[in-house]
Amino acid sequence: MSLPNRIIVEVTEIPKLKNPSLICGLPGSGYVGKLAVDHLIEELKGIPFAHIFSSSFPPQVLIQSDGTADLMKNTLYYCKNKSCDLVLLSGDAQPVSPESEYEMADEITKLCEKLGVKTIYTLAAYITGAFTKTQRVYGTSTSSEIVKEFPKHDVHTMNSGSITGMNGLIIGVGKRKNITGVCLLGETSGYVVDAKASKAVLEILAKMLDLKLDLAGISKKGTRHRTTC
């Protein structure tokens, strides 16, 4: 496969979904969002329908579970639920430059428009630099109405600071396209792969979207994320 463009989107099908929401989990501090969305894909039996390749991903390949190697990519899955249909975005990496991050966010939100997505949830880390026994979940949204509902879901509202990288850009770019954005951030030290923070975020998300999830096995997923060169 040649890479003549910065970003290549390969779509195998455009699924017909009912009032879907997008949930994004990309690699970052503590792998909080990545672990959470990978668990959702496994738990809800997500079906892959699109891959996004970028020349702005780190220059390496990843070894798959069957022993083969493949370029880094982001993958979109869909799953049908009784409460709501979901689109799940998991990725091997985030782009490495600000320009490419904006371009990737634009491509993702274009797909949201095609799929009829009205709300985007990004799952991320709230880095404290300290270890805690109980992780809190912080949040922000492009909708003031959703922010008002945070206390009901035990979400601590952020009222200052910024969210860097794709977790912030996706909801920011989505806002410009009239797609509501929510970012949920699990409290973590930032020093380790933090499955407990991922679990805390998923517990909140399950309440917000009325999902029934088995979270017992998520702590085992933290040991899978190893790289070599």
Short mmCIF file of C-alpha atoms in Angstrom, two decimals:
data_model
loop_
_atom_site.label_atom_id
_atom_site.label_comp_id
_atom_site.label_asym_id
_atom_site.label_seq_id
_atom_site.Cartn_x
_atom_site.Cartn_y
_atom_site.Cartn_z
CA MET A 1 0.00 0.00 0.00
CA SER A 2 1.40 3.38 -0.98
CA LEU A 3 0.92 6.46 1.18
CA PRO A 4 0.61 9.37 -1.27
CA ASN A 5 -1.48 11.38 1.19
CA ARG A 6 -1.00 12.22 4.83
CA ILE A 7 -4.14 10.32 5.86
CA ILE A 8 -5.84 7.31 4.22
CA VAL A 9 -9.30 6.19 5.35
CA GLU A 10 -10.30 2.67 4.30
CA VAL A 11 -14.02 2.00 4.84
CA THR A 12 -15.32 -1.51 4.26
CA GLU A 13 -18.95 -0.56 4.92
CA ILE A 14 -21.08 2.28 6.24
CA PRO A 15 -23.26 0.60 8.88
CA LYS A 16 -26.86 1.69 9.37
CA LEU A 17 -27.06 2.81 12.97
CA LYS A 18 -29.79 4.17 15.19
CA ASN A 19 -28.89 7.42 16.98
CA PRO A 20 -25.24 6.38 17.47
CA SER A 21 -22.63 7.92 19.74
CA LEU A 22 -18.87 7.75 19.14
CA ILE A 23 -16.56 6.67 21.98
CA CYS A 24 -12.85 7.30 21.44
CA GLY A 25 -9.98 5.60 23.25
CA LEU A 26 -6.50 6.44 22.00
CA PRO A 27 -3.08 5.72 23.55
CA GLY A 28 -1.96 8.32 26.06
CA SER A 29 -0.93 8.70 29.69
CA GLY A 30 -1.79 5.57 31.64
CA TYR A 31 -3.49 4.13 28.55
CA VAL A 32 -6.70 5.12 30.34
CA GLY A 33 -8.85 5.69 27.25
CA LYS A 34 -7.23 2.95 25.16
CA LEU A 35 -7.84 0.23 27.76
CA ALA A 36 -11.41 1.41 28.30
CA VAL A 37 -12.43 1.36 24.63
CA ASP A 38 -10.62 -1.92 23.94
CA HIS A 39 -12.65 -3.42 26.76
CA LEU A 40 -15.85 -2.06 25.22
CA ILE A 41 -14.93 -3.57 21.85
CA GLU A 42 -14.41 -6.96 23.45
CA GLU A 43 -17.39 -6.79 25.79
CA LEU A 44 -19.88 -5.49 23.20
CA LYS A 45 -18.43 -7.53 20.32
CA GLY A 46 -17.59 -4.55 18.14
CA ILE A 47 -17.43 -5.12 14.38
CA PRO A 48 -14.61 -3.30 12.53
CA PHE A 49 -15.69 -1.25 9.53
CA ALA A 50 -12.97 1.35 8.89
CA HIS A 51 -9.21 1.83 9.27
CA ILE A 52 -7.35 5.14 9.31
CA PHE A 53 -3.67 5.19 8.34
CA SER A 54 -1.46 8.25 8.65
CA SER A 55 2.11 9.08 7.68
CA SER A 56 2.15 11.11 10.92
CA PHE A 57 1.94 8.00 13.08
CA PRO A 58 5.27 6.84 14.57
CA PRO A 59 7.41 5.08 11.92
CA GLN A 60 7.02 1.48 13.05
CA VAL A 61 4.88 -1.61 12.65
CA LEU A 62 3.06 -3.51 15.38
CA ILE A 63 3.21 -7.26 15.88
CA GLN A 64 -0.26 -8.81 15.85
CA SER A 65 -1.47 -11.70 18.04
CA ASP A 66 -1.05 -14.12 15.10
CA GLY A 67 2.61 -13.19 14.66
CA THR A 68 2.17 -10.91 11.64
CA ALA A 69 3.18 -7.24 11.43
CA ASP A 70 1.04 -4.29 10.28
CA LEU A 71 1.27 -0.53 10.00
CA MET A 72 0.00 1.54 12.88
CA LYS A 73 -3.62 2.57 12.41
CA ASN A 74 -6.80 3.71 14.10
CA THR A 75 -9.82 1.40 13.73
CA LEU A 76 -13.53 2.11 14.00
CA TYR A 77 -15.99 -0.53 15.19
CA TYR A 78 -19.75 -0.52 15.52
CA CYS A 79 -22.05 -2.39 17.86
CA LYS A 80 -25.81 -2.54 18.21
CA ASN A 81 -27.27 -2.10 21.67
CA LYS A 82 -30.73 -2.07 23.17
CA SER A 83 -30.11 1.32 24.74
CA CYS A 84 -28.16 2.93 21.87
CA ASP A 85 -25.90 2.04 18.95
CA LEU A 86 -22.23 2.82 19.43
CA VAL A 87 -19.23 3.57 17.24
CA LEU A 88 -15.94 2.75 18.97
CA LEU A 89 -12.59 4.23 17.95
CA SER A 90 -9.41 2.53 19.12
CA GLY A 91 -5.94 3.35 17.91
CA ASP A 92 -2.35 2.16 17.92
CA ALA A 93 -1.07 5.74 18.13
CA GLN A 94 -1.90 9.42 17.96
CA PRO A 95 -0.43 11.69 15.26
CA VAL A 96 2.87 13.29 16.22
CA SER A 97 2.37 16.88 14.99
CA PRO A 98 -0.29 19.55 15.68
CA GLU A 99 -1.15 19.85 11.97
CA SER A 100 -1.71 16.11 11.59
CA GLU A 101 -3.79 16.01 14.79
CA TYR A 102 -6.17 18.62 13.37
CA GLU A 103 -6.36 16.71 10.07
CA MET A 104 -7.09 13.44 11.86
CA ALA A 105 -9.79 15.06 14.01
CA ASP A 106 -11.38 16.44 10.85
CA GLU A 107 -11.40 13.01 9.18
CA ILE A 108 -12.94 11.37 12.25
CA THR A 109 -15.70 13.97 12.53
CA LYS A 110 -16.42 13.64 8.79
CA LEU A 111 -17.10 9.95 9.40
CA CYS A 112 -19.32 10.95 12.33
CA GLU A 113 -21.39 13.09 9.96
CA LYS A 114 -21.82 10.17 7.53
CA LEU A 115 -22.85 7.84 10.36
CA GLY A 116 -25.29 10.26 11.97
CA VAL A 117 -23.31 10.59 15.20
CA LYS A 118 -24.65 13.40 17.38
CA THR A 119 -22.45 12.96 20.45
CA ILE A 120 -18.74 12.15 20.80
CA TYR A 121 -17.20 10.85 24.03
CA THR A 122 -13.42 10.92 24.39
CA LEU A 123 -11.87 8.98 27.29
CA ALA A 124 -8.62 10.28 28.70
CA ALA A 125 -6.31 10.65 31.70
CA TYR A 126 -6.40 13.31 34.41
CA ILE A 127 -2.78 13.29 35.54
CA THR A 128 -2.08 14.09 39.20
CA GLY A 129 1.47 12.78 39.63
CA ALA A 130 0.40 10.81 42.71
CA PHE A 131 -1.04 7.36 43.40
CA THR A 132 -4.52 7.15 44.95
CA LYS A 133 -6.64 4.22 46.13
CA THR A 134 -9.84 5.58 44.57
CA GLN A 135 -9.73 7.31 41.19
CA ARG A 136 -12.10 10.19 40.58
CA VAL A 137 -13.44 11.00 37.13
CA TYR A 138 -13.32 14.55 35.77
CA GLY A 139 -15.22 15.89 32.80
CA THR A 140 -15.91 18.69 30.37
CA SER A 141 -18.35 19.07 27.50
CA THR A 142 -19.12 21.38 24.62
CA SER A 143 -22.70 21.42 25.97
CA SER A 144 -23.53 23.37 29.12
CA GLU A 145 -26.58 21.14 29.62
CA ILE A 146 -24.41 18.04 29.86
CA VAL A 147 -22.04 19.79 32.26
CA LYS A 148 -25.00 20.51 34.54
CA GLU A 149 -25.71 16.76 34.65
CA PHE A 150 -22.17 15.80 35.72
CA PRO A 151 -22.82 15.85 39.49
CA LYS A 152 -25.64 13.34 39.02
CA HIS A 153 -23.12 10.91 37.51
CA ASP A 154 -20.34 11.59 40.07
CA VAL A 155 -18.26 13.46 37.49
CA HIS A 156 -16.11 16.32 38.81
CA THR A 157 -16.49 19.29 36.48
CA MET A 158 -13.30 20.87 35.15
CA ASN A 159 -13.41 24.66 35.24
CA SER A 160 -9.91 25.54 34.04
CA GLY A 161 -6.94 24.16 32.12
CA SER A 162 -6.88 22.44 28.73
CA ILE A 163 -7.03 19.00 27.12
CA THR A 164 -4.18 18.41 24.72
CA GLY A 165 -4.00 16.02 21.79
CA MET A 166 -6.77 14.14 20.03
CA ASN A 167 -8.98 13.79 23.12
CA GLY A 168 -9.52 17.53 23.12
CA LEU A 169 -9.36 18.21 19.39
CA ILE A 170 -11.99 15.66 18.40
CA ILE A 171 -14.67 17.24 20.57
CA GLY A 172 -13.49 20.75 19.64
CA VAL A 173 -13.64 20.09 15.89
CA GLY A 174 -16.91 18.23 16.38
CA LYS A 175 -18.43 21.29 18.02
CA ARG A 176 -17.77 23.26 14.82
CA LYS A 177 -19.88 20.64 13.00
CA ASN A 178 -22.73 20.73 15.54
CA ILE A 179 -21.69 17.44 17.15
CA THR A 180 -21.84 17.51 20.95
CA GLY A 181 -18.61 16.51 22.68
CA VAL A 182 -17.88 15.07 26.11
CA CYS A 183 -14.46 14.24 27.57
CA LEU A 184 -14.24 11.99 30.63
CA LEU A 185 -10.86 11.83 32.34
CA GLY A 186 -9.84 9.18 34.86
CA GLU A 187 -7.58 10.32 37.68
CA THR A 188 -4.15 8.68 37.35
CA SER A 189 -0.56 9.20 38.46
CA GLY A 190 0.69 9.19 34.87
CA TYR A 191 3.50 6.78 35.78
CA VAL A 192 1.91 3.40 34.99
CA VAL A 193 -0.64 1.73 32.73
CA ASP A 194 -3.69 2.41 34.88
CA ALA A 195 -6.51 -0.09 34.44
CA LYS A 196 -8.20 1.14 37.63
CA ALA A 197 -8.62 4.61 36.10
CA SER A 198 -10.01 2.99 32.94
CA LYS A 199 -12.53 1.07 35.02
CA ALA A 200 -13.59 4.23 36.86
CA VAL A 201 -14.22 6.01 33.53
CA LEU A 202 -16.22 3.07 32.16
CA GLU A 203 -18.38 2.93 35.29
CA ILE A 204 -19.35 6.57 34.71
CA LEU A 205 -19.86 6.10 30.96
CA ALA A 206 -22.09 3.10 31.59
CA LYS A 207 -24.31 5.25 33.80
CA MET A 208 -24.49 8.04 31.24
CA LEU A 209 -25.33 5.74 28.32
CA ASP A 210 -27.32 3.11 30.25
CA LEU A 211 -24.90 0.32 29.33
CA LYS A 212 -24.62 -3.01 31.09
CA LEU A 213 -20.94 -3.91 31.29
CA ASP A 214 -18.88 -6.61 32.98
CA LEU A 215 -15.75 -4.80 34.14
CA ALA A 216 -14.23 -7.66 36.11
CA GLY A 217 -11.53 -8.46 33.55
CA ILE A 218 -10.32 -4.99 32.61
CA SER A 219 -7.39 -5.01 35.06
CA LYS A 220 -5.75 -7.84 33.09
CA LYS A 221 -5.58 -5.74 29.93
CA GLY A 222 -2.87 -3.44 31.21
CA THR A 223 -0.20 -6.12 30.78
CA ARG A 224 -0.82 -6.41 27.00
CA HIS A 225 0.61 -3.05 26.02
CA ARG A 226 4.28 -3.63 25.35
CA THR A 227 6.43 -2.25 22.54
CA THR A 228 9.85 -3.05 21.13
CA CYS A 229 12.13 -1.63 18.42
#
